[in-house]
Short mmCIF file of C-alpha atoms in Angstrom, two decimals:
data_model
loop_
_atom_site.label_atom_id
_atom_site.label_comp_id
_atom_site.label_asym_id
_atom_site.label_seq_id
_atom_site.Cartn_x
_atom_site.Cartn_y
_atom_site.Cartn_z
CA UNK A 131 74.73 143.33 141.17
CA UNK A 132 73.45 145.75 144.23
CA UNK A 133 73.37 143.26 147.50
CA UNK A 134 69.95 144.07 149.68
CA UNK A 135 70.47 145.65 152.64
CA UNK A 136 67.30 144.20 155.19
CA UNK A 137 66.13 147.05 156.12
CA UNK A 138 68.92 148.39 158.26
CA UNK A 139 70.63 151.97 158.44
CA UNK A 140 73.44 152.77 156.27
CA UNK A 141 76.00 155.25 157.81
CA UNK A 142 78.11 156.49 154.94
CA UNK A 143 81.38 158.79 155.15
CA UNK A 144 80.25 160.08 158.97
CA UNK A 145 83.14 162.94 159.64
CA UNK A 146 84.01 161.75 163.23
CA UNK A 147 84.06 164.76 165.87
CA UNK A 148 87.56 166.24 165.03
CA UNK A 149 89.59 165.30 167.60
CA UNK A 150 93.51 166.84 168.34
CA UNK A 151 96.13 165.17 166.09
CA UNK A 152 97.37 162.68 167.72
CA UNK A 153 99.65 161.96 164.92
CA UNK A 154 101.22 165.08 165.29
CA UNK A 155 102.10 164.89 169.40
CA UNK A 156 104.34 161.77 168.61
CA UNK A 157 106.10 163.60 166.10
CA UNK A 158 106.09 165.98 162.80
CA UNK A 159 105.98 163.14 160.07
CA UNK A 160 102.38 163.51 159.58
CA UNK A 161 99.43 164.94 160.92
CA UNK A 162 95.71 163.72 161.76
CA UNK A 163 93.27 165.35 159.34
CA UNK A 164 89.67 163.76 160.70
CA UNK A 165 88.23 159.46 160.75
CA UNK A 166 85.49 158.86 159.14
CA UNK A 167 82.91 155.78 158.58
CA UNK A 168 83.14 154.88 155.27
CA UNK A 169 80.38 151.76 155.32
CA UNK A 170 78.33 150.92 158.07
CA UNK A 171 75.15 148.75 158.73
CA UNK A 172 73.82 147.37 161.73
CA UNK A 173 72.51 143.92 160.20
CA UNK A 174 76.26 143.07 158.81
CA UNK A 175 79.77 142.29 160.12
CA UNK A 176 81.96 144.36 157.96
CA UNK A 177 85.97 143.13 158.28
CA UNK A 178 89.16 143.35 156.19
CA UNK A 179 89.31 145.86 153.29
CA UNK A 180 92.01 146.59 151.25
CA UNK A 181 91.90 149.73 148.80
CA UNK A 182 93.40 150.80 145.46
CA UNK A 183 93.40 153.97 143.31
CA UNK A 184 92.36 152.72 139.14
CA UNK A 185 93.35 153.79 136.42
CA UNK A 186 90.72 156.52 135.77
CA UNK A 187 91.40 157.94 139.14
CA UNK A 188 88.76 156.46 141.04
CA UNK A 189 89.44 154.51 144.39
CA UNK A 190 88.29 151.31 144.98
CA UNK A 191 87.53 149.15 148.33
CA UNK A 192 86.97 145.67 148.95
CA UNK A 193 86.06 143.86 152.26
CA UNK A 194 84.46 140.91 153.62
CA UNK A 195 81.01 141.33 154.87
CA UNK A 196 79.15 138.55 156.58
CA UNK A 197 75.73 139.07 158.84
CA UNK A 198 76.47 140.33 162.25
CA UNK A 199 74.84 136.98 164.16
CA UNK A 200 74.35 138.68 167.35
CA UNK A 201 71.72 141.03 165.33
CA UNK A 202 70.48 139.00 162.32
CA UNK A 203 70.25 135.48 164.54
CA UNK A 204 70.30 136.14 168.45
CA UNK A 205 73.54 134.39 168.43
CA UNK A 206 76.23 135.25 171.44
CA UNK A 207 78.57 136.43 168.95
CA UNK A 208 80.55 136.93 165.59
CA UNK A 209 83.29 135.05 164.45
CA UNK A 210 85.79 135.36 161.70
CA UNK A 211 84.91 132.31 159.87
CA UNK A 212 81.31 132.86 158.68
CA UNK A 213 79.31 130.52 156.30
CA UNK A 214 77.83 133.64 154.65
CA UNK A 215 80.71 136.05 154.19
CA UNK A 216 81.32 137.15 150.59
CA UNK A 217 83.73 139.66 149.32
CA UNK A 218 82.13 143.01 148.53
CA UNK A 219 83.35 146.38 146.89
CA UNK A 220 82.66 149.98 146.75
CA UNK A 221 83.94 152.86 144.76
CA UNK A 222 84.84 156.54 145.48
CA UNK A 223 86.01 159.98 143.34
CA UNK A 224 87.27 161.33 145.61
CA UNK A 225 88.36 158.75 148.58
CA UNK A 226 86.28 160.39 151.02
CA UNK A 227 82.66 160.25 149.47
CA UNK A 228 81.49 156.74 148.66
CA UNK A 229 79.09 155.11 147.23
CA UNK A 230 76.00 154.39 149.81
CA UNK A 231 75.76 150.48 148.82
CA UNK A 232 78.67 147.76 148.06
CA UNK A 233 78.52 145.91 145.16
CA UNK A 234 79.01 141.50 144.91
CA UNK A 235 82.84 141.54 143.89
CA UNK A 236 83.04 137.38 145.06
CA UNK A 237 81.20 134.66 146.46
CA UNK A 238 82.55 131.65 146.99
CA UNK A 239 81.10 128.16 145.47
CA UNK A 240 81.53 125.52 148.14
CA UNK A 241 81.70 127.90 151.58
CA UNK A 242 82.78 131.26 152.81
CA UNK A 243 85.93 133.81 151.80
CA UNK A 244 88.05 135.63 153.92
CA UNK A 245 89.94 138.70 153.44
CA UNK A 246 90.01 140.61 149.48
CA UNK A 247 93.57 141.94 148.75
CA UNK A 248 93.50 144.38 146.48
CA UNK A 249 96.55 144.64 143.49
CA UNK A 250 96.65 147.00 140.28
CA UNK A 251 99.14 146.19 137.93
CA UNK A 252 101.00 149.10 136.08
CA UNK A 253 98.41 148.09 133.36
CA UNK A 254 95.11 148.37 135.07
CA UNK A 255 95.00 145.29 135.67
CA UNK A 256 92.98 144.41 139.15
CA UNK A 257 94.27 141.42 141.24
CA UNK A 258 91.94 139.86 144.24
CA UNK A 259 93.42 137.41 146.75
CA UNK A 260 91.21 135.65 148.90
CA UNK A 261 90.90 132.34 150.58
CA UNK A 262 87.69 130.18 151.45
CA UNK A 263 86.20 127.85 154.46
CA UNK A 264 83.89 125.06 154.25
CA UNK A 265 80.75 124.37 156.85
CA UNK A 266 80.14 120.62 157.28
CA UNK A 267 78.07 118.60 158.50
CA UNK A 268 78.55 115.82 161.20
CA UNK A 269 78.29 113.16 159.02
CA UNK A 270 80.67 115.29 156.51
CA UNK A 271 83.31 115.85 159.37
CA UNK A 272 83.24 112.05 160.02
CA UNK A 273 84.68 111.47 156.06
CA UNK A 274 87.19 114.04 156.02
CA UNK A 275 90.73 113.39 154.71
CA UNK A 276 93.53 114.04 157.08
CA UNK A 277 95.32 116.31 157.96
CA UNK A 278 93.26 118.80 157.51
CA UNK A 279 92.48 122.56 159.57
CA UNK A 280 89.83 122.84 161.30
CA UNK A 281 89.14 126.73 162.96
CA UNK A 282 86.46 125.21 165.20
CA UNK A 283 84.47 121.22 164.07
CA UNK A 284 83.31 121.17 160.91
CA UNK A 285 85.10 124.48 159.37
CA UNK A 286 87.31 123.01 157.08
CA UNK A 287 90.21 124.96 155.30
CA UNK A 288 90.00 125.06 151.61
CA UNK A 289 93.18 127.73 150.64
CA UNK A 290 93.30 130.15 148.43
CA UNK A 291 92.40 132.14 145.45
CA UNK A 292 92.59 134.93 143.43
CA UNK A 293 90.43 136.94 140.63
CA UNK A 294 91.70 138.96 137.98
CA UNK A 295 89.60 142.47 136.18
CA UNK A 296 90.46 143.64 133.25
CA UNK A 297 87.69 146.62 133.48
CA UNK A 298 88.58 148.02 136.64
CA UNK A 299 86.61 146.03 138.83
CA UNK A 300 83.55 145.86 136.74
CA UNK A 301 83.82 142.17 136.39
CA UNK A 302 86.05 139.52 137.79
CA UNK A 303 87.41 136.34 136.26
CA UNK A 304 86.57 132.50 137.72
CA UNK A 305 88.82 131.97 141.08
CA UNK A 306 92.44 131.10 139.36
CA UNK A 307 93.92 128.12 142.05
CA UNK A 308 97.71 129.04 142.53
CA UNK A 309 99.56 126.05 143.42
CA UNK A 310 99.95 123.66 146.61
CA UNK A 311 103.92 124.22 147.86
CA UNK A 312 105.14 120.95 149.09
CA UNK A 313 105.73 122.53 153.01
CA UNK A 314 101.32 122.96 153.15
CA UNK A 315 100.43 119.58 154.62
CA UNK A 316 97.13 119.97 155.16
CA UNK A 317 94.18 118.75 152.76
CA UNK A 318 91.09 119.90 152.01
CA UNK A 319 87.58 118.59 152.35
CA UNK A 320 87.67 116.92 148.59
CA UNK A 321 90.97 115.27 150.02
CA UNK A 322 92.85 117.76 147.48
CA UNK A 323 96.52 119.71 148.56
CA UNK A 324 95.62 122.97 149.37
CA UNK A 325 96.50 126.04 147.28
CA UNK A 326 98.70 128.35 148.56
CA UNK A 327 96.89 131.65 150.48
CA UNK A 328 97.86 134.70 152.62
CA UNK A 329 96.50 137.59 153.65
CA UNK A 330 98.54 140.76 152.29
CA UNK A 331 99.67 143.10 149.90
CA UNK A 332 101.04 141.73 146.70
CA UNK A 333 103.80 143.35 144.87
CA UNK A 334 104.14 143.85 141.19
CA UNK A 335 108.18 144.82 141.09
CA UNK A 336 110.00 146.83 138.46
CA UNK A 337 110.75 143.89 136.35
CA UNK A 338 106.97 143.40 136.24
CA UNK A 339 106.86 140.20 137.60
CA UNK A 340 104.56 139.92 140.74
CA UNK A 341 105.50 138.54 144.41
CA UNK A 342 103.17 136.55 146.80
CA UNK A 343 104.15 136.12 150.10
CA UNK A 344 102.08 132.97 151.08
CA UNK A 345 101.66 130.93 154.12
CA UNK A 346 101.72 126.81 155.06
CA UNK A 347 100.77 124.98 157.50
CA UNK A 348 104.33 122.94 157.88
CA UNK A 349 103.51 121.05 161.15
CA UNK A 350 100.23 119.73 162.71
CA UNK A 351 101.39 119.17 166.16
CA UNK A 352 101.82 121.39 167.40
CA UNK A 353 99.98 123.67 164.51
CA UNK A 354 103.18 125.87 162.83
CA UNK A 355 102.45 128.52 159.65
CA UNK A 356 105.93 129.34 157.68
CA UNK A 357 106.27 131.59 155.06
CA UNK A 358 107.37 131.17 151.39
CA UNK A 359 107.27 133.48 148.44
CA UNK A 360 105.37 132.67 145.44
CA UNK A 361 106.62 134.65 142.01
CA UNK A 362 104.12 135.28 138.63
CA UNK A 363 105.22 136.20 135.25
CA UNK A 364 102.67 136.25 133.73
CA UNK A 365 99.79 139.15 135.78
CA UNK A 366 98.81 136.38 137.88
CA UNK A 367 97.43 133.67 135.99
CA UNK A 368 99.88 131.10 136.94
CA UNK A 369 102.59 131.04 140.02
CA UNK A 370 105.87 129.62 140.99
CA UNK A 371 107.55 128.67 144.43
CA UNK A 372 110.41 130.34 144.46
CA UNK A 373 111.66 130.83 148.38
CA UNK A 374 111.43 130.54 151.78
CA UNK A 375 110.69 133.97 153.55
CA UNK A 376 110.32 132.82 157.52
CA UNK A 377 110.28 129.76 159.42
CA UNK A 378 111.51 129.00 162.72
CA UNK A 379 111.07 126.03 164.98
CA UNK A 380 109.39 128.01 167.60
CA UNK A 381 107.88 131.78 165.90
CA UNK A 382 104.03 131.07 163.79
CA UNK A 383 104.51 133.60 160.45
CA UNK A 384 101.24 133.96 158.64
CA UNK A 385 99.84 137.58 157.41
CA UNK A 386 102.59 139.44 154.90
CA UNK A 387 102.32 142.41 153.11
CA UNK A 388 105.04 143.31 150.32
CA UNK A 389 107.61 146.11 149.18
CA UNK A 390 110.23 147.12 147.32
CA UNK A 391 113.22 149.89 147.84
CA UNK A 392 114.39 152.10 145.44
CA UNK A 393 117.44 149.75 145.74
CA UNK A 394 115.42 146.78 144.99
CA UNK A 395 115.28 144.98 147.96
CA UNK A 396 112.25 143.00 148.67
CA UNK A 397 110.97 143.34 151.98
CA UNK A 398 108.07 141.70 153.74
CA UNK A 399 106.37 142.98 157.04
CA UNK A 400 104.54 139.51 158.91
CA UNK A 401 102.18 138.92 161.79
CA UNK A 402 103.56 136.74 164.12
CA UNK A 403 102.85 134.45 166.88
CA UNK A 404 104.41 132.81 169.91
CA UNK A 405 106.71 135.97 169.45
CA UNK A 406 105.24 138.76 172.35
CA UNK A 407 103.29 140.04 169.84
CA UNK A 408 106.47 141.56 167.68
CA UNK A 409 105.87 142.35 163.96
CA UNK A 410 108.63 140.79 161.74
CA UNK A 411 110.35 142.17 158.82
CA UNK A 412 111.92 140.19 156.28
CA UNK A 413 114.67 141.25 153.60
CA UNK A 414 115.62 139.82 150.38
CA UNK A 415 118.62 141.33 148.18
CA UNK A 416 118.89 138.91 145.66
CA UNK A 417 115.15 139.27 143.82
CA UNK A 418 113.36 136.77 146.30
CA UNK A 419 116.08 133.96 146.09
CA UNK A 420 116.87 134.24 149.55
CA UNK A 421 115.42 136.31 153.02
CA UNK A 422 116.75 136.50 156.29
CA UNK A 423 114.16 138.12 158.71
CA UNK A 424 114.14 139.82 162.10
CA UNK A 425 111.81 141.37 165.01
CA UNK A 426 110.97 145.27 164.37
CA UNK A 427 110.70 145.86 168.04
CA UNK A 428 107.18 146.88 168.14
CA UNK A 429 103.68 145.02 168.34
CA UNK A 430 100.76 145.22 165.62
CA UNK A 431 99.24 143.14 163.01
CA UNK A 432 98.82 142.95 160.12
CA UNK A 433 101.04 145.36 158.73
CA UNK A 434 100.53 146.88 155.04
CA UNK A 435 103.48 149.24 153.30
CA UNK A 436 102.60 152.08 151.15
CA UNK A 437 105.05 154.24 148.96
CA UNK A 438 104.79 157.62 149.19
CA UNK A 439 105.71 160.36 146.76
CA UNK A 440 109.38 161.10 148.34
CA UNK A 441 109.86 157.33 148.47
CA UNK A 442 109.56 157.00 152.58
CA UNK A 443 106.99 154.13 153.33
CA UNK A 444 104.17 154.77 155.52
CA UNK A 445 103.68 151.19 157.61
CA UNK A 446 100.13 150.95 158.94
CA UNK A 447 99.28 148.51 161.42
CA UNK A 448 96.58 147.39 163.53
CA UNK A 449 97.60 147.75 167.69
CA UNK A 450 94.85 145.00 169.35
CA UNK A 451 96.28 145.99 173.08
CA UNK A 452 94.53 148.64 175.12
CA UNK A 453 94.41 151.41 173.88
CA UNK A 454 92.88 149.44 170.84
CA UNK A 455 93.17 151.23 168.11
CA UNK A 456 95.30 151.82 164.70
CA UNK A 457 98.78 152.91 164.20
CA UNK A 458 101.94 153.94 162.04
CA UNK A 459 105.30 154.61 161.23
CA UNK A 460 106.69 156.49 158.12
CA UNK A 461 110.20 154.85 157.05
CA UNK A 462 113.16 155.66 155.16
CA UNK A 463 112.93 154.76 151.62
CA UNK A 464 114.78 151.23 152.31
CA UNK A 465 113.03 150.72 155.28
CA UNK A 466 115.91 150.02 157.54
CA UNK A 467 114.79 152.71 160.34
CA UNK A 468 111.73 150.68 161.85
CA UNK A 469 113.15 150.15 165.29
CA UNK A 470 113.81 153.66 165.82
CA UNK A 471 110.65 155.76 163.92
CA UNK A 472 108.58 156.92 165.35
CA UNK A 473 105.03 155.71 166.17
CA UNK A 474 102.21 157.76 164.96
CA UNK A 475 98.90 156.80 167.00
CA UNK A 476 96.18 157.43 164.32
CA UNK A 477 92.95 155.77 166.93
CA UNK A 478 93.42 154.88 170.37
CA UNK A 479 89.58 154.41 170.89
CA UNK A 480 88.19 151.24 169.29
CA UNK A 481 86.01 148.73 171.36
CA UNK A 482 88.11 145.45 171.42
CA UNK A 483 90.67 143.73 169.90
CA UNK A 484 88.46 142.53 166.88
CA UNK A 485 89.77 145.65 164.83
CA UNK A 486 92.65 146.49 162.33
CA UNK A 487 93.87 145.23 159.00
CA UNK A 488 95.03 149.05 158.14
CA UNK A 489 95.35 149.50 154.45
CA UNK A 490 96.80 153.23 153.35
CA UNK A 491 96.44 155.19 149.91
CA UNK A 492 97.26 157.92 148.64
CA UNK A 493 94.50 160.47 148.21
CA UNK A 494 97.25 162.95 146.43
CA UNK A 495 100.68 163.97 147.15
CA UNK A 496 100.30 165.52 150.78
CA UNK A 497 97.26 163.00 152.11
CA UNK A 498 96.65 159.51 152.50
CA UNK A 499 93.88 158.00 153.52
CA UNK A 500 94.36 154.60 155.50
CA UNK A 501 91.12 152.36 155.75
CA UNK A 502 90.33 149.38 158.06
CA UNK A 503 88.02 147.42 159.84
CA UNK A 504 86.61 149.38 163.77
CA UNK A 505 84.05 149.04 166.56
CA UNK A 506 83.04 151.24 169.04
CA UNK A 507 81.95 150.13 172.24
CA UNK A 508 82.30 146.39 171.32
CA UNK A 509 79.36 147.61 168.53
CA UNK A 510 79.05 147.24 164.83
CA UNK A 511 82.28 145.96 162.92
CA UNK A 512 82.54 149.00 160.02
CA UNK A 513 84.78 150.02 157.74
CA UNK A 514 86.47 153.02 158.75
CA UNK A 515 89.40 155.77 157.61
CA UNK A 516 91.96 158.15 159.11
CA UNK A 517 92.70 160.89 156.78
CA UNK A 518 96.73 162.22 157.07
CA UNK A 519 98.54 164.91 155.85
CA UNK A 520 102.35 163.37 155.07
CA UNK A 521 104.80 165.97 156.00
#
């Protein structure tokens, strides 16, 4: 179904002033083509795509829209947690000319969802991660089970989800509930275990089955998030617990994104906190049974891994220090040279911290386009690409 747009102005795949490569100064992996503003609108808050290429070629791009408050309401400001935010997608030939209005991929029954991750199986088969908040009342907060997670009173935590397409994003299943792991000890407003959640890039390895790197709340107080791998063999409709992935008495791991090396290694790349900032990566040689993990060196977050045609991985990453702006690396096929590639600066100009969540693909075997969420000026929160040429 089309979603209305209230009257406000639609800026669609605006070429951005061509600017010097910045990507190419720090070095001759790759090279800055042009940005551009894929979906725009004044009245919304736009926020944390993720992007695929089908099966027929096209490209498709999910994100979580909400209204921008400040506009629509007179509020102060926006926050991540929104009452009204839905997942939304759009759809593109060519990667660089889209459609002009996003279609309903999700919303959510009892409050708003966070984040779409995008996954095509080697089948066609679309995966959609998400996860969901509820908006109480008082008199609702007063009867809620404990322990539960609470961003701010009366936004509740309800966990996660994921929908499954089996007509390239045409239609989506019912949310499918992936299971509570006995380290989440939170509960949700019905007094239920939370499912397991994450935001990140799912994996579907060569064996075909598919890895989840999920997150739980393993401590209240203080509040701790640990990672754990979930495993699926059968496209997603039903998951298993397999391993731990991070946890430490002192470092918060939350947002993951998955890979695996020619060799076979599993590797995650994780947000972290009360850890200056420094991305994490985490390796597993033995299929997921077991990780050990370690700091990259480097701040940004979320991180997202994309394979390229030679097998080196381009890392994208949001950087939410000034300069704000978006940044890379391009790895060695197993991923081992992260402390010592080299950064690749693809924006230095964004408005404040509240941009990021860098998701890459490949447009064909030289370019890659890598989408994610900008403002300008502390202004409208957009979708937004950086078009590279991979050398």
């Amino acid at each position: 179904m089309r979603l209305p747009f209230l009257f406000a102005l639609h800026l669609f795949v605006t070429v951005v002033a061509q600017q010097p490569s910045l990507a190419q100064t720090n070095g001759s992996t790759a090279t800055k083509i042009r940005d551009l503003v894929i979906y725009q609108d004044s009245m919304y808050y736009a926020s944390f795509p993720s992007i695929v290429r089908k099966a027929d070629g096209d490209f498709l791009l999910s994100f979580r829209r909400a209204p921008d408050r400040r506009v629509v309401f007179g509020e102060k400001g926006n926050n991540h947690v929104d009452p009204n935010s839905y997942l939304v997608s759009m759809t593109s030939r060519d990667g660089l000319n889209w459609e002009e209005d996003p279609e309903l991929l999700h919303a959510y029954d009892f409050g708003g969802s966070q984040d779409p991750c995008l996954l095509q199986l080697r089948d066609g088969t679309l995966l959609c991660t998400s996860y969901a908040w509820a908006f109480l009342r008082d008199d609702g907060v007063q009867n809620l089970p404990t322990p539960n997670f609470q961003n701010r009173p009366g936004t509740v935590f309800l966990g996660g989800y994921l929908l499954r397409s089996i007509d390239g994003g045409k239609s989506w299943s019912k949310p499918i509930y992936p299971p509570h792991i006995e380290p989440e000890v939170n509960l949700d407003p019905m007094g239920r275990p939370i499912p397991a959640y994450n935001r990140g890039a799912l994996l579907e390895g060569k064996n075909g089955r598919i890895y989840w790197v999920v997150a739980a709340n393993d401590q209240v107080a203080p509040r701790r998030t640990s990672n754990y791998l979930l495993v699926s063999d059968d496209q997603g409709r039903s998951w298993e617990h397999l391993s731990t992935v991070a946890k430490d008495e002192e470092v918060i791991f939350n947002e993951a994104s998955l890979h695996e090396t020619p060799k076979g290694d599993l590797v995650a790349f994780i947000r972290t906190d009360k850890y200056e900032g420094q991305s994490v990566i985490a390796r597993s040689s033995d299929g997921g049974k077991t990780f050990s993990w370690q700091g990259m060196g480097f701040k940004g977050h979320p991180l997202q891994a994309l394979r390229l045609p030679d097998d080196r991985v381009l890392l994208v990453y949001g950087y939410r220090y000034r300069p704000y702006g978006i940044r890379a690396r391009i790895l060695n096929p197993e991923c081992t040279d992260f402390a010592t590639a080299e950064e690749i600066v693809l924006r230095e100009d964004g408005g404040s911290g509240d941009i990021g969540y860098p998701w890459a693909v490949m447009l064909d075997e030289k370019r890659a386009l890598v989408t994610y969420y900008f403002n300008k000026d502390n202004g409208t929160r957009h979708i937004a690409g950086t078009v590279l040429e991979i050398h």
